[in-house]
Coordinates of C-alpha atoms in Angstrom, one line a residue:
M80 CA -170.4 -122.2 15.7
A81 CA -170.5 -118.8 18.3
P82 CA -167.1 -117.0 18.7
P83 CA -165.7 -117.6 22.2
A84 CA -166.2 -114.7 24.6
A85 CA -163.5 -112.1 24.8
A86 CA -161.8 -112.4 28.1
A87 CA -162.7 -109.4 30.2
G88 CA -159.7 -107.0 30.4
P89 CA -158.1 -105.9 33.6
K90 CA -159.7 -103.1 35.7
Y91 CA -157.7 -100.2 36.6
P92 CA -158.8 -97.3 39.0
A93 CA -161.4 -95.0 37.7
S94 CA -159.4 -91.8 38.6
C95 CA -155.7 -91.1 38.5
P96 CA -154.1 -91.5 41.8
Q97 CA -151.7 -88.9 40.6
C98 CA -153.6 -86.3 39.6
G99 CA -157.3 -87.2 40.4
S100 CA -158.6 -87.2 36.9
P101 CA -161.3 -89.6 36.1
N102 CA -160.6 -92.3 33.5
P103 CA -161.9 -95.2 32.1
R104 CA -161.8 -98.5 34.0
A105 CA -160.0 -100.1 31.1
T106 CA -157.5 -97.5 30.6
R107 CA -153.7 -98.3 32.1
F108 CA -152.2 -94.9 31.4
C109 CA -154.0 -91.7 32.6
I110 CA -155.6 -90.0 29.8
T111 CA -154.7 -86.6 31.4
C112 CA -151.1 -87.1 32.9
G113 CA -150.2 -90.4 31.6
F114 CA -149.4 -91.9 35.0
D115 CA -149.3 -95.7 34.9
M116 CA -152.7 -96.9 36.5
G117 CA -151.5 -100.4 36.8
A118 CA -148.9 -99.4 39.4
A119 CA -151.4 -98.0 41.7
P120 CA -152.3 -99.9 45.0
A121 CA -155.1 -101.4 45.2
P122 CA -158.2 -99.8 46.9
S123 CA -158.2 -100.8 50.3
A124 CA -161.3 -101.6 52.4
P125 CA -162.9 -99.1 54.1
V126 CA -161.9 -98.8 57.6
A127 CA -164.5 -98.8 60.5
P128 CA -164.5 -95.6 62.3
V129 CA -163.0 -95.7 65.8
A130 CA -165.0 -94.2 68.7
P131 CA -163.2 -91.7 70.6
V132 CA -161.6 -92.4 73.8
A133 CA -162.3 -90.6 76.9
S134 CA -159.4 -88.8 78.6
V135 CA -158.4 -89.9 81.8
Q136 CA -156.9 -87.7 84.4
V137 CA -154.3 -89.3 86.2
S138 CA -152.9 -88.1 89.7
S139 CA -149.4 -86.7 89.2
S140 CA -148.4 -88.4 92.4
L141 CA -149.6 -91.9 92.5
A142 CA -152.0 -94.0 90.3
P143 CA -155.6 -93.5 91.0
Q144 CA -156.9 -95.2 94.4
V145 CA -160.2 -96.8 94.3
Q146 CA -161.9 -96.1 97.7
V147 CA -163.6 -99.2 98.9
N148 CA -166.2 -99.3 101.6
P149 CA -165.2 -102.1 104.2
T150 CA -168.1 -104.6 104.7
P151 CA -169.5 -103.5 108.3
Q152 CA -168.9 -106.0 110.8
A153 CA -171.7 -106.9 113.1
Q154 CA -171.7 -105.5 116.6
P155 CA -170.9 -108.3 119.4
R156 CA -174.4 -109.3 121.3
A157 CA -174.7 -108.2 124.6
V158 CA -174.5 -111.6 126.9
E159 CA -177.1 -111.5 129.6
R160 CA -175.3 -113.1 133.1
G161 CA -178.2 -112.7 134.9
R162 CA -181.4 -110.4 136.3
L163 CA -183.0 -108.7 138.8
V164 CA -186.4 -110.4 139.7
L165 CA -189.2 -108.0 141.3
I166 CA -190.7 -109.8 144.4
L167 CA -194.5 -108.4 144.4
P168 CA -195.6 -107.8 148.2
N169 CA -197.4 -111.1 148.1
G170 CA -194.2 -112.8 147.6
S171 CA -194.5 -114.0 143.8
E172 CA -192.6 -112.9 141.2
G173 CA -193.0 -109.7 138.7
G174 CA -191.2 -108.3 136.3
V175 CA -187.3 -109.1 135.4
H176 CA -184.3 -106.4 134.5
P177 CA -181.6 -108.5 132.8
L178 CA -178.0 -107.7 133.7
Y179 CA -175.4 -108.1 131.1
E180 CA -171.4 -108.5 131.3
G181 CA -169.9 -105.2 132.2
E182 CA -171.6 -102.3 133.9
N183 CA -175.3 -101.9 134.3
I184 CA -176.6 -98.4 135.5
I185 CA -180.4 -99.0 136.8
G186 CA -182.7 -96.0 138.2
R187 CA -185.7 -94.6 137.4
E188 CA -184.5 -93.6 133.8
S189 CA -184.1 -97.2 132.8
G190 CA -187.7 -97.8 132.9
G191 CA -189.5 -101.4 132.8
V192 CA -189.6 -102.5 136.6
F193 CA -188.1 -99.2 137.9
G194 CA -189.8 -96.4 135.9
Q195 CA -192.8 -95.7 138.2
D196 CA -190.6 -95.9 141.6
T197 CA -190.3 -92.2 142.8
Y198 CA -188.2 -93.5 145.6
L199 CA -185.6 -94.5 143.1
S200 CA -182.8 -91.7 142.0
P201 CA -182.8 -91.4 138.0
R202 CA -179.3 -93.1 138.0
H203 CA -179.4 -95.5 141.4
A204 CA -177.0 -98.0 141.7
K205 CA -174.6 -99.6 139.3
F206 CA -174.0 -103.5 138.8
T207 CA -170.7 -104.5 137.5
V208 CA -171.2 -108.3 136.1
Q209 CA -167.6 -109.9 135.5
G210 CA -167.7 -113.6 134.6
A211 CA -169.7 -115.2 137.6
G212 CA -169.5 -112.3 140.0
V213 CA -171.4 -109.3 140.5
T214 CA -170.9 -106.2 142.6
V215 CA -173.3 -103.7 143.5
Q216 CA -172.3 -100.0 144.3
D217 CA -174.8 -97.2 145.3
I218 CA -174.0 -94.2 143.0
D219 CA -175.0 -91.4 145.4
S220 CA -178.6 -92.2 145.6
L221 CA -181.1 -90.5 147.7
N222 CA -182.7 -93.5 149.2
G223 CA -179.7 -95.8 149.1
V224 CA -179.1 -99.3 148.2
Y225 CA -180.3 -101.9 151.0
V226 CA -178.8 -105.7 151.2
R227 CA -180.7 -108.3 153.1
V228 CA -178.7 -110.0 156.1
E229 CA -178.6 -113.5 156.5
R230 CA -181.2 -114.9 159.4
Q231 CA -179.5 -115.6 162.5
V232 CA -176.1 -113.9 161.7
P233 CA -174.8 -111.2 163.3
V234 CA -173.6 -108.3 161.2
D235 CA -171.6 -105.3 162.8
L236 CA -172.9 -101.8 163.0
I237 CA -170.7 -98.9 162.8
D238 CA -171.2 -95.2 163.8
G239 CA -173.7 -93.8 161.1
D240 CA -175.0 -97.1 159.7
V241 CA -178.4 -97.6 158.5
F242 CA -180.7 -100.2 158.3
R243 CA -184.3 -101.0 157.9
I244 CA -187.3 -103.4 159.2
G245 CA -190.4 -103.4 157.6
Q246 CA -191.3 -99.7 156.5
E247 CA -188.9 -98.6 159.6
I248 CA -185.3 -96.9 158.7
L249 CA -183.3 -96.5 161.6
R250 CA -179.5 -94.7 162.0
F251 CA -177.1 -96.0 164.6
E252 CA -175.1 -93.4 166.1
A253 CA -172.3 -94.6 168.4
F254 CA -171.6 -92.8 171.9
S255 CA -167.8 -91.4 172.5
P256 CA -166.6 -91.1 176.0
V257 CA -167.5 -88.1 177.4
G258 CA -164.5 -86.5 179.7
H259 CA -164.1 -83.5 181.9
T260 CA -164.1 -79.9 180.3
A261 CA -160.5 -78.4 180.8
D262 CA -161.7 -76.7 183.9
G263 CA -163.1 -79.9 185.4
T264 CA -167.1 -79.4 185.2
E265 CA -169.0 -82.2 184.0
R266 CA -171.5 -81.8 181.3
L267 CA -175.2 -82.1 182.6
G268 CA -176.9 -84.7 180.8
A269 CA -174.0 -86.4 179.1
D270 CA -173.8 -89.8 181.2
H271 CA -173.1 -92.5 178.7
E272 CA -172.4 -94.9 181.3
G273 CA -173.9 -98.5 180.1
L274 CA -174.8 -97.0 176.9
V275 CA -173.2 -97.6 173.5
G276 CA -175.3 -95.4 171.3
K277 CA -178.8 -94.5 170.1
I278 CA -180.9 -95.5 167.3
S279 CA -183.0 -92.8 165.5
L280 CA -186.1 -93.2 163.3
V281 CA -184.8 -91.5 159.8
T282 CA -187.4 -89.5 158.5
G283 CA -185.3 -87.6 155.8
R284 CA -182.1 -87.6 154.4
D285 CA -180.7 -85.7 157.1
A286 CA -183.5 -85.8 159.6
A287 CA -184.5 -88.0 162.2
A288 CA -187.5 -88.2 164.6
N289 CA -187.8 -90.7 167.6
A290 CA -184.4 -91.9 169.1
F291 CA -183.9 -94.9 171.7
P292 CA -180.8 -95.5 173.7
V293 CA -178.8 -98.7 173.2
P294 CA -177.7 -100.4 176.5
V295 CA -174.9 -102.5 176.3
T296 CA -177.0 -105.3 177.4
G297 CA -178.6 -105.1 174.1
L298 CA -182.2 -104.6 172.9
Y299 CA -185.1 -106.6 170.8
L300 CA -187.1 -104.8 168.3
G301 CA -190.5 -106.1 166.9
R302 CA -194.2 -105.5 166.1
E303 CA -195.5 -107.3 169.2
R304 CA -192.5 -108.7 171.5
G305 CA -189.3 -106.7 172.1
D306 CA -187.9 -103.5 173.9
I307 CA -188.7 -101.1 171.2
L308 CA -192.0 -102.2 169.1
F309 CA -193.6 -100.6 165.9
P310 CA -197.2 -101.8 166.2
E311 CA -198.6 -100.3 163.5
D312 CA -196.1 -101.7 161.0
G313 CA -197.7 -104.8 159.2
Y314 CA -194.2 -106.0 157.6
V315 CA -192.3 -105.8 160.6
S316 CA -192.8 -109.4 162.5
G317 CA -193.8 -110.0 166.1
L318 CA -190.5 -110.3 167.1
H319 CA -188.0 -109.2 164.2
C320 CA -184.5 -108.5 165.1
Q321 CA -181.8 -108.3 168.2
L322 CA -179.0 -105.6 169.0
A323 CA -176.1 -106.9 170.8
V324 CA -172.9 -105.8 172.2
Q325 CA -170.0 -108.4 171.3
N326 CA -166.1 -108.0 171.6
G327 CA -167.2 -104.5 172.0
K328 CA -169.1 -103.9 168.8
L329 CA -172.7 -103.2 168.2
T330 CA -174.4 -106.3 166.1
M331 CA -177.6 -106.7 164.4
T332 CA -179.2 -110.2 163.9
D333 CA -182.5 -110.9 162.1
V334 CA -184.1 -113.5 164.3
G335 CA -186.5 -115.1 161.6
S336 CA -188.5 -112.3 160.4
S337 CA -190.7 -112.8 157.8
N338 CA -189.9 -110.1 155.6
G339 CA -186.2 -109.9 156.7
S340 CA -183.7 -107.3 158.0
Y341 CA -181.7 -104.8 155.5
L342 CA -178.5 -103.1 155.9
R343 CA -177.7 -100.0 153.6
M344 CA -174.7 -100.0 151.8
R345 CA -171.8 -97.8 152.4
H346 CA -169.5 -99.0 149.9
A347 CA -169.5 -101.5 146.7
R348 CA -170.5 -105.0 147.9
V349 CA -170.2 -108.5 146.0
L350 CA -173.2 -110.3 145.5
K351 CA -174.4 -113.9 145.1
S352 CA -177.3 -115.6 143.7
G353 CA -180.4 -115.2 145.6
D354 CA -179.3 -112.4 147.2
F355 CA -182.2 -110.1 148.1
L356 CA -182.2 -106.1 147.6
L357 CA -184.3 -103.2 148.5
L358 CA -183.8 -100.6 145.4
G359 CA -186.3 -97.6 146.1
Q360 CA -189.7 -99.2 147.3
Q361 CA -189.1 -102.5 145.5
L362 CA -187.6 -105.6 146.6
F363 CA -185.6 -107.5 144.2
R364 CA -183.7 -111.0 144.1
L365 CA -180.6 -111.3 142.4
Q366 CA -180.5 -114.4 139.8
L367 CA -177.5 -115.5 138.4
G368 CA -176.6 -118.0 135.3

């Protein structure tokens, strides 16, 4: 019968924890310094190295702030409230120019239907749209803004007013009473009796050509019939408009012409849908909604 295997003895550190001398694993006491190897702590498992932590520089006043870029918000889209519709010489519709809520500056620099009209100033007129209302204002343009008057509805003319029939531009100049000089002498050729003023053909901003006196009995203007004729202007109707004195004021009435009569604006004016305007050498109809 084989002898039983000897039990394996305890294992001690291979080197003395106190003096560091190497020792057999079965030796309890250090062969050099006699240190009790059985009292030495069991060797611990190796510890995995820890990665160094990067230093963070913190402001001395407050914790670091993180800057967050705000999410850009979409700009509100312009709301179209109306448009200017170009009316071609044959009466058909051409291009359009939209009108948006707020101020709309139109002129030659606007391009589109305005870009090639050399009678338009670069910044000619301002259209202001507020809800369902539209106001137009001339912004010191050279040739002005003209609004078509209603047929058979008299409109007042005051001194300096300019109106247009066909291609003819006329300015009204009222006559003021002429009195005697200080010494009682009357001015030759200054008799205004029976006249309310005169109308002159405008040939430039401050220039005029032919002038026609306007009697208190009034005048008719046309291409074929009337007191003042424009036979060469095909845009003037045979009988176009009437100048008359009503309640001491001179009025102009379109008597049903084909192409209309237009009054140059002096001040801002409220428009309605369907109104016609002459801007430069082009005719437009305002369309709302």
